Every structure is written in structure tokens, then in C-alpha cells.
């Protein structure tokens, strides 16, 4: 019998105790978990498929723009359509797809301060104080007091960044300037002790200097390994296309490229790890830091396109950054339509980002139309030879960093190809891990992930991988990771225990319910209070200010990405409001109210309420901020 739903014949005291437990649940006081196998629904109302079973006392009449009328478009969440509107209905449903005409402009200072004066306020010793060489002829403001007076009024409290690391990188632009500015001596305050103590733990990896980006942009960056690797693979392609035997002449020009098997690289360990999937837009560095504090063992950056990386696009290289807390547990994910693009991007990443990287992942499952038509993403699953060639080249270019692959079941529902692809990758012996999303490209999110097929692939990988290891000691049995619809601790353990995967990559489940790994670890549902959930938002804001800055630009960036994050978190229906367990990610709730006003506010699907929540930690919205939700399903 479902422990959360006592029988009507149970003693009154027992029923009261259980009901109180669900309402007042805390992280340490939780009812016994309900097995996935056969939850028995008892109560006055049967559970309706696809409908979140909210207790009657928390349901409200449905109104226009209420939760009950919102369609969660998870195709749009993965940017599945390159057009404004859903690709399946040609944009007829205006509540689906993406808002393409969003303005993401930023405000500017009313008074522009001279950089030399700005620098003078930041240096610690008078001897090193710089002066403006242009003197009175400088077109920027030299009077620091005038600049400070023209700034918007400081936000209340102490600068969140200064309080953590002992100094503020945003300097005079900080919106909490008064908390770390000596107005008498016209100097920024620096806590040298705290700054020294937090130097290593507050740093970020992958910040490229302007000269490196300039070299990439001007094609002056030297790819020492890639040119030889590409030359070799080009000859292999020519040989296969012309279907001829190699002549003595071609043999003389042959370039031998060393093969780096997975066993010869840094060892990657994904067994039982709590893994956060690469997530478009919302999988940024502050979000990953939050997930690390909430139990995640392994994280991935957002998918980066290889060609813009090679061309030195700053926005693309931002996707390869990681925090010190992610060292040796972070993977950069790339995709490419041509082998030379993937190889050069891999060499640049391993050389410039290197150190703390655990792996470089090749995305062979992205369903985005624009990516697919370029022969990248899920298009690689239709060309096993090309995919294997790219992995081989990446492995040769990555040094000691392991290469991993993420795939789907196939491009079409009727033709799953993951098993044959896994076979090819295992035979080559250069893939350290294979992650399988249990849906085809055609399917997108229209059906549940096929975990039975994931189990078949896992069995194949383990059997073929073991045989490969016995045949060649340089090879390893690739880790096999499942992906798709993991929303509860029961989903995760069912996948590992019954479908044979080494671990599960969690995507939407970790966005909607960031504490999911805490539940997985404890094997029980945790009814987080609204106050606890608000604390996570505060933590995210602080991480965002550290990453993007505590000036007006940084606050706007943090606010914008917080709102994108809340386009998922608002979908969470608290456990204490449910009649039946387990909760299901794809169940849609009616219009409901929380147990208090804050809980109701956190569940609002109105993005204006998300902005209101952001003001609790980032101050009032200024004139320079304008936000429209990325996905139309959240707007009205």
C-alpha cells in the first residue's frame, strides 16, 4: 500500500500523522519512499493519466492564463525548431516555439569615467597611481566624486561578491559600491586576507586573453597537431571514395597519425555519478555551480559549435568556461559537421582550457534543424564512418583528455541505430563513454524515453566492450550513461539497477527540481519548503554576480538567466500538494495555490512574477533591463 495514501480504514491518528508529514516535510524528516514497481492509488479520486494529482483543497478554478492552460514546449527548450513557431504546426500555434525578437540591450553609464582615473582608484599604493596622459584634453570624466554621484543609488546591503572573495572585480561600476569604497581617500577597499584565501576556490578556467582570440580570428593560431591529423584523414577519405589500391606514390606521401586508445588517456569514472546534462541557455556556469553545491558529481557546458570556436568567437568560447569547483569533473561539449572542424576545436580546447577538463564530448544527438542540415549533431548518426573518423581525429588531437560521445536512438523512430553506432565506436577503442538519449531525432519530446532500448544498448556496450578489452589491453569498456525523463530518485535507481547503465544524465529533472540528487542519494522524496527553494535562487544570484559582475551589466545578465532558469523551476508541484506518488515530470497541473503566498509565487507561470522574485536579491529593475521569456509557452 502507498505509504503516502493511508487506507480509509486506517486509524485516525495514523492518517493525521501521515498527512502532517507530507505537509511539514523537511530535508531530514521524510516519509518512507514509495517503490516505483506498483504504487497503489487509494483515495476518493482515481489518478488521471497526464494530470498532476493535486489535492482538492489546493485546486483553484481555471482562468485564462492560469497554469492549467500553459503548454510546456520542451521541443523549444532544446531549440528544436529554427523558425519562430513550432516546426510541426508551421507556427500556427503562437504559444509554442521561441520568441525570436527579444531585446537584450544593456544600459550605459550616464557619466563615462576615464579609465586612468578608474585604475587609480583600484591600485593599492600611491606610488603606482596612474595619471591620465591626456590631461584636460581627455573627453572622459576625471572627477571621481562626479562619477559616483551620477551613478544610480546603491542597492541595499553589502556587495555579494566582495563579501565572498574580499574584493569586487566590477570596481567602481558595482551597484553596491558604498560597501567597498573609501570615499575619503577615493580608493576601492580590498580585504587582502580574504582575497588570498579565496583565490584558488573562486577562480574560473577557460578565460582567454584578447591576443589568443585575435590570433584565432585572424587565422594566425598554430594548430600543431590538427594539420597532420586532418591531412591523414583526408587521404583516408580519398582512398575510400576512389575505391582503389594505394599506389607507391601515395604510400610515400602517407602521414601516420598515432592512435590514442582510451586506456592511454586520463581515466574517466562515471560509475554511479550524479551527472547534469548540457543544457541550452540555462546550463551556464552559475547554474552548474549551484548544482555542484546540491550534489552533482559531473557537469557539462552548453554545446559549442566547432567552427565559431576555431574562428575565435568570444561568445562561443564562453561556453567552455568552468569554475574551480568543477575541476576534473567538467566536460566541454562540441559538435561539428566536418572532421577538420572538430579536430581543430578539440586541439584548441585541450591547449587553452585543458587543466581541469575531465572530457571533451561530441554531440551526435542535437536535433536543431540548423545543426542537422549542416551535417552535425544528430546527422552524424546517419554516417557511422564520418562519426568514427571525427572521434579518431579528436582523440589524436586531445592529448590525454578522454573523448566521449552523446547520441540518440537514431534519427527516425522506425530505424534505431544506436547499437550499431556503439559497436563501431567500441571497435575503434577510442571512446571513453557513450551517453544515449532514449529518443530519436524525429520523436523530439513527443513520447517518453525508451529505457528498454537504452537497456539493450547498455548490455551491448558492456559485452562488446569487455571483448575489446580482452583483445587489446589499450582499450577500455566505455561507460554507458542513459538520458531521458529522469525526474525522481526512483527513475534514477530503476535505470541503474534494472536497465544496466552506469549512470544517468539528468536534464529537465535537474532544472525543475535542482535538489534531485539529494533525493537520489537519500532514496526518498523531499518536500522542500518555499523558503528553502528561495534560498537556492539567492545562491544562484550570488554565483551569477560573481560570474557576470555586480555592475549594471552583470545584474541584468544574472536577472535574465535567472528568469530563464525559473521558466523551468516554476513547473515544480510541491510533494505536499499531491494526492498520489510518484510525481511525474510530464503530468500537467490544474490551477493551484501553495501552502503559503511564497509557494504560490514560486509556482507562477507569469514571467513578470519571475522578475519580481529577482528583485528580492538583485534590486529593482532598472531602465536598462528588458525581458521576454525565451519560450512562448511561458508568456502571455
C-alpha positions as MATLAB code, in Angstrom:
seq = 'XXXXXXXXXXXXXXXXXXXXXXXXXXXXXXXXXXXXXXXXXXXXXXXXXXXXXXXXXXXXXXXXXXXXXXXXXXXXXXXXXXXXXXXXXXXXXXXXXXXXXXXXXXXXXXXXXXXXXXXXXXXXXXXXXXXXXXXXXXXXXXXXXXXXXXXXXXXXXXXXXXXXXXXXXXXXXXXXXXXXXXXXXXXXXXXXXXXXXXXXXXXXXXXXXXXXXXXXXXXXXXXXXXXXXXXXXXXXXXXXXXXXXXXXXXXXXXXXXXXXXXXXXXXXXXXXXXXXXXXXXXXXXXXXXXXXXXXXXXXXXXXXXXXXXXXXXXXXXXXXXXXXXXXXXXXXXXXXXXXXXXXXXXXXXXXXXXXXXXXXXXXXXXXXXXXXXXXXXXXXXXXXXXXXXXXXXXXXXXXXXXXXXXXXXXXXXXXXXXXXXXXXXXXXXXXXXXXXXXXXXXXXXXXXXXXXXXXXXXXXXXXXXXXXXXXXXXXXXXXXXXXXXXXXXXXXXXXXXXXXXXXXXXXXXXXXXXXXXXXXXXXXXXXXXXXXXXXXXXXXXXXXXXXXXXXXXXXXXXXXXXXXXXXXXXXXXXXXXXXXXXXXXXXXXXXXXXXXXXXXXXXXXXXXXXXXXXXXXXXXXXXXXXXXXXXXXXXX';
ca = [
       0.000    0.000    0.000;
       1.178    3.527   -0.779;
       2.581    4.887    2.483;
       1.615    8.407    1.467;
      -2.018    7.405    0.955;
      -3.339    5.519    4.011;
      -6.353    3.319    3.652;
      -9.722    4.828    4.661;
      -9.812    2.117    7.321;
      -6.554    3.223    8.907;
      -6.711    4.538   12.476;
      -7.385    8.333   12.575;
      -4.120    9.048   14.372;
      -2.154    7.292   11.652;
      -3.906    9.209    8.883;
      -3.291   12.544   10.645;
       0.355   11.702   11.199;
       0.940   10.813    7.564;
      -0.914   13.842    6.249;
       1.042   16.137    8.567;
       4.279   14.504    7.436;
       3.572   15.380    3.818;
       2.706   18.988    4.619;
       5.550   19.632    7.076;
       8.174   17.540    5.331;
      11.795   18.697    5.705;
      15.088   17.540    4.294;
      15.702   15.329    7.333;
      12.152   14.278    8.244;
      10.547   12.451    5.338;
       8.081    9.585    4.960;
       9.260    6.211    3.702;
       9.840    6.252   -0.082;
       7.249    4.697   -2.345;
       8.531    1.903   -4.641;
       8.171    2.500   -8.356;
       7.088   -1.050   -9.068;
       3.429   -0.878   -8.126;
       2.215    2.238   -6.295;
      -1.296    1.555   -5.079;
      -3.555    4.575   -5.513;
      -6.083    4.861   -2.771;
      -8.325    7.797   -2.088;
     -11.503    9.394   -3.255;
     -10.320   10.169   -6.795;
      -8.569    7.893   -9.306;
      -5.309    9.112  -10.754;
      -5.833   10.547  -14.224;
      -3.084    9.936  -16.801;
      -1.210   13.108  -17.681;
      -2.752   15.136  -14.857;
      -0.834   16.074  -11.710;
      -2.884   14.639   -8.796;
      -3.200   17.777   -6.675;
      -5.267   17.580   -3.514;
      -8.698   19.243   -3.923;
      -8.046   21.808   -1.190;
      -5.187   23.305   -3.219;
      -7.004   23.484   -6.563;
      -8.387   26.775   -7.868;
     -10.880   27.479  -10.664;
      -9.185   27.582  -14.036;
      -8.903   31.036  -15.551;
      -7.361   32.463  -18.718;
      -3.553   32.461  -18.432;
      -3.668   30.059  -15.476;
      -1.273   27.143  -15.083;
      -3.884   24.776  -16.456;
      -3.712   26.489  -19.860;
       0.075   26.502  -20.210;
       1.686   24.094  -22.670;
       5.267   23.220  -21.732;
       7.074   23.135  -25.057;
      10.163   21.072  -24.345;
      10.995   20.960  -28.035;
      11.591   24.700  -27.728;
      13.622   24.064  -24.587;
      16.111   22.227  -26.775;
      15.726   24.752  -29.591;
      14.330   22.043  -31.831;
      12.905   24.479  -34.365;
      14.915   27.083  -36.212;
      11.781   29.035  -37.057;
       9.627   31.334  -34.981;
       6.898   28.901  -34.039;
       6.772   25.148  -33.706;
       8.023   23.292  -36.760;
       5.280   20.690  -36.504;
       2.399   23.086  -36.964;
       4.108   25.687  -39.166;
       3.826   28.326  -36.475;
       0.017   28.207  -36.291;
       0.147   27.754  -32.536;
       1.609   31.070  -31.422;
       2.144   29.831  -27.871;
       4.857   27.415  -28.972;
       8.413   27.857  -30.176;
      10.738   30.720  -29.317;
      10.423   34.468  -29.078;
      12.920   35.479  -31.754;
      12.513   39.252  -31.406;
      13.664   39.607  -27.819;
      15.599   42.775  -26.992;
      18.585   42.011  -24.785;
      20.084   45.502  -24.677;
      22.069   46.826  -21.736;
      22.083   50.254  -20.138;
      25.129   52.537  -20.090;
      26.661   54.898  -17.546;
      25.310   58.437  -17.552;
      28.836   59.726  -16.956;
      31.790   57.951  -18.592;
      34.812   57.798  -16.292;
      38.348   57.990  -17.648;
      39.992   54.569  -17.490;
      43.168   56.033  -15.959;
      41.194   57.584  -13.100;
      39.312   54.317  -12.675;
      42.617   52.472  -12.457;
      43.952   54.999   -9.953;
      41.095   54.179   -7.589;
      41.880   50.468   -7.801;
      45.631   50.445   -7.096;
      46.779   49.965   -3.532;
      49.882   52.201   -3.351;
      50.117   55.928   -4.187;
      53.466   55.402   -5.980;
      51.779   53.269   -8.589;
      48.871   55.643   -9.079;
      48.485   56.234  -12.823;
      47.571   59.612  -14.279;
      45.757   60.415  -17.489;
      48.293   61.363  -20.213;
      45.662   63.492  -21.993;
      45.119   65.806  -19.053;
      42.474   68.475  -19.565;
      42.048   67.363  -23.168;
      40.585   64.000  -22.155;
      36.939   63.692  -23.162;
      36.072   61.484  -20.179;
      35.294   62.500  -16.604;
      38.273   62.890  -14.255;
      36.427   63.845  -11.076;
      35.671   60.605   -9.293;
      33.095   62.215   -6.999;
      31.121   63.423  -10.047;
      31.082   59.896  -11.479;
      29.978   58.356   -8.172;
      27.236   60.961   -7.729;
      25.898   60.257  -11.244;
      25.610   56.520  -10.604;
      22.233   55.048   -9.650;
      21.630   54.894   -5.906;
      23.459   51.962   -4.333;
      21.485   48.811   -3.663;
      20.939   47.905   -0.020;
      23.395   45.671    1.772;
      26.941   44.506    1.128;
      28.215   43.556   -2.309;
      27.676   39.760   -2.544;
      30.926   39.340   -4.465;
      33.030   41.429   -2.072;
      31.628   39.543    0.924;
      32.808   36.217   -0.562;
      36.192   36.934   -2.152;
      37.313   40.113   -0.384;
      37.300   42.388   -3.431;
      34.968   43.349   -6.239;
      36.099   42.846   -9.847;
      33.388   45.281  -11.014;
      35.169   48.035   -9.104;
      33.564   51.480   -9.345;
      30.737   50.162  -11.521;
      29.451   47.931   -8.723;
      25.846   48.618   -7.694;
      26.851   48.018   -4.058;
      29.839   50.375   -4.360;
      29.345   52.004   -0.960;
      30.129   48.717    0.809;
      33.703   48.623   -0.529;
      34.645   52.206   -1.409;
      36.644   54.602    0.754;
      35.078   57.929   -0.232;
      37.632   59.958    1.771;
      40.711   58.511    0.073;
      38.859   57.826   -3.181;
      40.008   54.194   -3.164;
      38.361   50.823   -3.503;
      38.581   48.701   -0.360;
      40.280   45.305   -0.668;
      40.394   42.630    2.013;
      43.790   41.146    1.173;
      43.448   38.258    3.626;
      40.149   37.037    2.229;
      41.261   37.674   -1.336;
      44.326   35.482   -0.876;
      42.347   32.768    0.893;
      39.723   32.506   -1.852;
      41.992   32.935   -4.873;
      42.005   29.253   -5.831;
      38.410   28.361   -4.979;
      36.846   31.397   -6.662;
      38.729   31.226   -9.944;
      37.373   30.263  -13.360;
      39.040   28.208  -16.055;
      38.955   28.957  -19.759;
      39.046   32.751  -19.807;
      41.024   33.508  -22.966;
      43.035   36.688  -23.345;
      42.397   39.027  -26.240;
      45.601   38.062  -28.076;
      44.584   34.399  -28.357;
      41.126   35.313  -29.627;
      42.710   37.745  -32.066;
      45.045   35.027  -33.373;
      42.106   32.699  -33.894;
      40.102   35.390  -35.656;
      42.993   36.268  -37.974;
      43.851   32.603  -38.632;
      47.252   33.048  -37.014;
      46.737   30.448  -34.299;
      49.017   27.475  -34.893;
      47.283   24.085  -34.820;
      50.371   21.931  -34.430;
      48.595   18.561  -34.279;
      45.468   19.177  -36.296;
      47.066   19.886  -39.652;
      48.807   16.500  -39.728;
      45.740   14.665  -38.432;
      43.444   16.292  -40.992;
      45.943   15.557  -43.785;
      45.951   11.892  -42.827;
      42.163   11.610  -42.596;
      41.735   13.404  -45.906;
      43.883   10.710  -47.530;
      41.753    8.032  -45.913;
      38.622    9.682  -47.340;
      40.180    9.923  -50.823;
      41.212    6.291  -50.688;
      37.703    5.144  -49.748;
      35.963    7.379  -52.284;
      38.065    6.331  -55.238;
      37.931    2.628  -54.258;
      41.449    1.919  -55.413;
      44.553    0.287  -54.050;
      47.200    2.593  -52.676;
      49.989    3.253  -55.152;
      53.657    3.515  -54.256;
      53.372    7.260  -54.761;
      50.535    7.654  -52.282;
      52.321    5.389  -49.831;
      55.335    7.676  -49.979;
      53.124   10.632  -49.070;
      51.293    8.749  -46.333;
      51.168   10.508  -42.983;
      50.968    8.218  -39.990;
      48.905    9.560  -37.113;
      49.326    7.941  -33.701;
      46.233    6.247  -32.301;
      45.438    7.120  -28.705;
      43.257    4.485  -27.102;
      41.035    5.440  -24.184;
      43.197    3.468  -21.753;
      46.189    5.667  -22.610;
      44.417    8.853  -21.503;
      43.272   10.189  -18.143;
      40.833    7.748  -16.608;
      37.225    8.870  -16.637;
      34.978    7.468  -13.906;
      31.216    7.857  -14.378;
      30.006    4.845  -12.432;
      27.180    5.933  -10.141;
      27.992    9.616  -10.663;
      25.308   12.307  -10.459;
      25.515   13.934  -13.886;
      23.975   17.200  -15.115;
      23.267   17.257  -18.842;
      24.466   20.003  -21.212;
      21.552   22.447  -21.239;
      20.917   25.152  -23.806;
      20.854   28.689  -22.309;
      20.166   27.559  -18.733;
      23.196   25.284  -18.320;
      25.502   28.225  -17.621;
      28.333   28.373  -15.102;
      26.303   29.811  -12.164;
      23.670   27.079  -12.614;
      26.334   24.358  -12.673;
      27.915   25.795   -9.513;
      24.532   25.620   -7.830;
      24.137   22.001   -8.924;
      27.591   21.175   -7.567;
      26.565   22.514   -4.159;
      23.430   20.345   -4.400;
      25.283   17.098   -5.018;
      26.157   16.913   -8.724;
      29.404   15.000   -9.373;
      29.818   15.736  -13.076;
      28.738   18.681  -15.228;
      28.835   19.728  -18.882;
      28.983   23.087  -20.588;
      26.400   24.085  -23.164;
      27.003   22.650  -26.626;
      29.546   24.754  -28.542;
      29.835   24.847  -32.329;
      33.310   23.935  -33.549;
      33.615   26.455  -36.373;
      32.882   29.560  -34.219;
      35.427   28.240  -31.693;
      38.071   27.993  -34.410;
      37.128   31.479  -35.597;
      37.652   32.906  -32.101;
      34.100   33.975  -31.338;
      34.126   35.185  -27.737;
      30.508   34.142  -27.086;
      31.248   30.557  -28.133;
      34.384   30.303  -26.020;
      32.330   31.450  -23.033;
      30.618   28.039  -23.209;
      33.915   26.297  -22.440;
      34.484   28.118  -19.145;
      34.192   26.249  -15.889;
      34.530   27.085  -12.219;
      37.274   25.801   -9.951;
      34.617   23.743   -8.162;
      34.156   21.777  -11.409;
      37.840   20.862  -11.813;
      38.295   17.316  -13.146;
      34.517   16.870  -13.196;
      33.612   19.073  -16.156;
      33.136   18.203  -19.803;
      33.158   20.564  -22.778;
      30.633   19.523  -25.413;
      31.115   20.369  -29.078;
      29.531   19.438  -32.384;
      30.766   19.687  -35.967;
      29.682   18.787  -39.467;
      33.221   18.233  -40.770;
      36.108   16.310  -39.261;
      38.617   19.169  -39.594;
      36.362   21.475  -37.587;
      36.018   19.018  -34.691;
      39.737   18.208  -34.699;
      40.907   21.824  -34.625;
      38.342   22.769  -31.989;
      39.477   19.819  -29.865;
      43.130   20.803  -30.071;
      42.344   24.424  -29.183;
      40.174   23.383  -26.234;
      42.723   20.919  -24.857;
      45.526   23.501  -25.168;
      43.671   26.611  -23.998;
      41.183   25.197  -21.472;
      42.964   21.947  -20.645;
      43.856   21.505  -16.967;
      40.604   20.829  -15.149;
      38.817   19.137  -18.051;
      37.549   15.613  -17.445;
      36.488   15.000  -21.064;
      35.577   16.508  -24.416;
      32.165   15.303  -25.560;
      30.982   15.055  -29.169;
      27.277   15.803  -29.508;
      25.721   13.449  -32.067;
      22.151   13.921  -30.893;
      21.293   17.611  -31.229;
      18.006   17.806  -33.203;
      18.194   21.522  -34.075;
      17.304   21.940  -37.747;
      20.148   24.341  -38.476;
      22.715   21.989  -36.918;
      21.238   18.891  -38.578;
      21.248   20.429  -42.056;
      24.947   21.281  -41.611;
      25.682   17.585  -41.104;
      26.362   17.996  -37.381;
      24.506   16.881  -34.254;
      22.089   14.026  -34.884;
      23.019   13.983  -38.591;
      26.248   12.203  -37.609;
      24.191    9.154  -36.602;
      23.337    8.613  -40.275;
      27.010    8.451  -41.229;
      28.853    5.993  -38.989;
      32.075    6.286  -40.989;
      32.171   10.046  -40.618;
      31.354    9.813  -36.907;
      34.146    7.297  -36.302;
      36.575    9.451  -38.285;
      35.738   12.513  -36.184;
      36.178   10.619  -32.920;
      39.509    9.219  -34.091;
      40.746   12.678  -35.054;
      39.530   14.221  -31.806;
      41.272   11.516  -29.818;
      44.555   12.195  -31.624;
      44.239   15.955  -31.016;
      43.058   15.978  -27.387;
      46.267   14.846  -25.717;
      45.423   12.992  -22.508;
      41.822   14.268  -22.320;
      39.293   11.449  -22.971;
      36.793   11.710  -25.830;
      33.160   10.786  -25.178;
      30.062   10.688  -27.388;
      26.394   11.539  -26.844;
      23.859   10.007  -29.245;
      20.110    9.395  -29.615;
      18.387    6.144  -30.525;
      18.575    7.243  -34.173;
      17.255    9.925  -36.477;
      13.958    8.120  -37.183;
      11.590    6.279  -34.874;
      11.424    3.296  -37.229;
      15.170    2.853  -37.563;
      17.124    2.829  -34.270;
      20.841    2.838  -34.970;
      22.414    3.318  -31.547;
      23.514   -0.319  -31.169;
      25.379   -0.387  -34.476;
      26.957    3.002  -33.724;
      28.064    1.799  -30.284;
      29.564   -1.302  -31.918;
      31.581    0.869  -34.316;
      32.840    3.152  -31.539;
      33.832    0.234  -29.317;
      35.758   -1.468  -32.115;
      37.777    1.720  -32.647;
      38.612    1.712  -28.928;
      38.918    5.484  -28.584;
      35.647    6.382  -26.891;
      35.699    6.594  -23.080;
      31.914    6.897  -22.604;
      28.704    6.687  -24.616;
      25.625    8.580  -23.468;
      22.306    7.594  -25.029;
      19.223    9.816  -25.039;
      16.315    7.411  -25.321;
      14.516    9.273  -28.104;
      15.040    9.648  -31.838;
      15.554   12.987  -33.547;
      12.156   12.606  -35.191;
      10.492   11.978  -31.850;
      11.928   15.011  -30.067;
       9.903   15.081  -26.795;
       6.628   13.763  -28.203;
       6.926   10.429  -26.346;
       8.592    9.096  -23.249;
      12.209    7.997  -23.462;
      12.635    4.324  -24.414;
      14.528    2.890  -21.455;
      14.121   -0.674  -22.698;
      16.164    0.216  -25.764;
      18.675    2.073  -23.585;
      19.000   -1.182  -21.624;
      19.695   -3.113  -24.821;
      22.416   -0.659  -25.789;
      23.920   -0.824  -22.289;
      24.079   -4.618  -22.495;
      25.709   -4.438  -25.932;
      28.290   -1.887  -24.790;
      29.256   -3.965  -21.781;
      29.566   -7.223  -23.723;
      31.407   -5.783  -26.729;
      33.499   -3.541  -24.512;
      34.676   -6.438  -22.406;
      35.538   -8.434  -25.517;
      37.511   -5.463  -26.883;
      39.491   -5.134  -23.640;
      40.388   -8.820  -23.755;
      41.517   -8.389  -27.355;
      43.506   -5.183  -26.834;
      44.794   -4.047  -23.449;
      44.956   -0.437  -24.677;
      41.163   -0.257  -24.933;
      38.608    0.248  -22.171;
      34.981   -0.704  -21.870;
      33.208    2.628  -22.404;
      30.956    3.873  -19.656;
      27.334    3.815  -20.759;
      25.074    6.591  -19.496;
      21.308    6.788  -20.025;
      19.390   10.020  -20.561;
      15.695   10.899  -20.682;
      12.775   11.615  -18.325;
      14.669   11.211  -15.033;
      12.601   13.212  -12.547;
      12.616   11.171   -9.321;
      15.038    9.149   -7.278;
      13.077    6.076   -8.326;
      13.667    6.865  -12.018;
      17.420    7.105  -11.441;
      17.770    3.904   -9.410;
      15.451    1.996  -11.721;
      17.675    2.940  -14.660;
      20.890    1.881  -12.927;
      19.521   -1.243  -11.253;
      17.202   -2.572  -13.962;
      18.491   -1.194  -17.261;
      22.191   -1.745  -16.735;
      23.539    1.773  -17.274;
      26.496    3.013  -15.273;
      24.744    6.287  -14.508;
      22.003    8.644  -15.647;
      22.416   12.081  -17.179;
      19.702   14.342  -15.746;
      18.414   17.295  -17.775;
      14.936   18.807  -17.245;
      14.605   17.000  -13.900;
      17.560   18.988  -12.547;
      16.102   22.254  -13.864;
      12.628   21.785  -12.453;
      13.875   20.264   -9.197;
      17.531   21.246   -8.567;
      17.751   19.151   -5.367;
      17.067   15.927   -7.315;
      20.487   14.462   -6.474;
      19.774   14.898   -2.774;
      16.652   12.790   -3.256;
      18.568   10.202   -5.296;
      21.231    9.934   -2.619;
      18.721    9.529    0.217;
      16.287    7.414   -1.847;
      13.321    9.444   -0.696;
      11.182   12.383   -1.735;
      11.979   15.680   -0.093;
       9.309   18.331    0.131;
      11.405   21.473    0.029;
       9.750   24.460    1.652;
       9.273   27.657   -0.295;
      11.909   29.289    1.913;
      14.484   26.627    1.041;
      13.718   26.966   -2.655;
      14.072   30.746   -2.411;
      17.474   30.247   -0.817;
      18.584   28.320   -3.924;
      17.522   31.288   -6.048;
      19.545   33.603   -3.817;
      22.546   31.306   -4.171;
      22.156   31.298   -7.941;
      22.037   35.104   -7.952;
      25.252   35.339   -5.929;
      27.004   32.909   -8.275;
      25.718   34.920  -11.232;
      27.091   38.180   -9.814;
      30.486   36.534   -9.260;
      30.491   35.314  -12.856;
      28.947   38.217  -14.796;
      29.786   41.015  -12.388;
      27.980   43.141   -9.799;
      27.680   46.160  -12.071;
      24.529   47.033  -14.031;
      25.505   44.705  -16.877;
      26.213   41.789  -14.548;
      22.979   42.298  -12.625;
      20.974   42.374  -15.860;
      22.680   39.219  -17.124;
      22.083   37.441  -13.827;
      18.453   38.556  -13.777;
      17.886   37.444  -17.356;
      19.367   33.972  -16.869;
      17.588   33.590  -13.533;
      14.283   34.206  -15.326;
      15.255   31.609  -17.945;
      16.007   29.198  -15.080;
      12.661   29.946  -13.452;
      10.887   29.082  -16.706;
      11.602   25.530  -15.519;
      11.577   25.800  -11.714;
       8.018   27.191  -11.679;
       6.823   23.868  -13.085;
       7.576   22.076   -9.806;
       4.477   20.972   -7.900;
       5.364   20.535   -4.205;
       5.095   16.964   -2.910;
       2.846   18.056   -0.062;
       0.182   19.143   -2.549;
      -0.042   15.767   -4.297;
      -2.534   13.013   -3.569;
      -0.548   10.205   -5.178;
       3.079    9.262   -5.681;
       5.325    9.185   -7.605;
       5.231   12.628   -9.243;
       5.731   12.632  -12.995;
       7.548   15.285  -14.988;
       5.079   15.261  -17.865;
       1.957   15.499  -15.691;
       0.223   18.852  -16.106;
      -1.289   20.524  -13.049;
      -4.549   22.390  -12.809;
      -4.573   25.891  -11.417;
      -3.320   25.551   -7.836;
      -2.384   27.585   -4.778;
       0.500   26.811   -2.457;
       0.550   26.341    1.282;
       1.679   29.950    1.623;
       1.988   33.008   -0.595;
       5.667   32.420   -1.375;
       4.989   28.881   -2.565;
       2.211   30.168   -4.811;
       4.518   32.876   -6.170;
       7.298   30.370   -6.930;
       4.802   28.340   -8.960;
       3.630   31.264  -11.074;
       3.942   30.872  -14.837;
       3.839   34.651  -15.340;
       7.361   35.835  -16.179;
       6.572   39.173  -14.526;
       6.466   37.275  -11.229;
       9.875   35.790  -12.000;
      11.223   39.317  -12.441;
       9.550   40.266   -9.147;
      11.335   37.393   -7.383;
      14.656   38.503   -8.884;
      14.214   41.925   -7.284;
      14.477   40.331   -3.840;
      18.195   39.733   -4.456;
      19.175   41.927   -7.408;
      17.340   45.097   -6.537;
      14.676   46.941   -8.534;
      14.666   46.519  -12.291;
      16.307   49.477  -13.984;
      15.558   51.148  -17.297;
      18.308   49.144  -18.982;
      16.601   45.781  -18.473;
      14.009   44.234  -20.757;
      12.998   40.591  -20.616;
      10.731   38.394  -22.622;
      10.744   34.663  -21.977;
      12.692   32.633  -24.486;
       9.871   30.152  -24.903;
       6.426   31.438  -25.852;
       4.768   28.739  -23.776;
       5.638   30.812  -20.704;
       4.400   34.191  -21.943;
       1.057   35.919  -22.024;
];
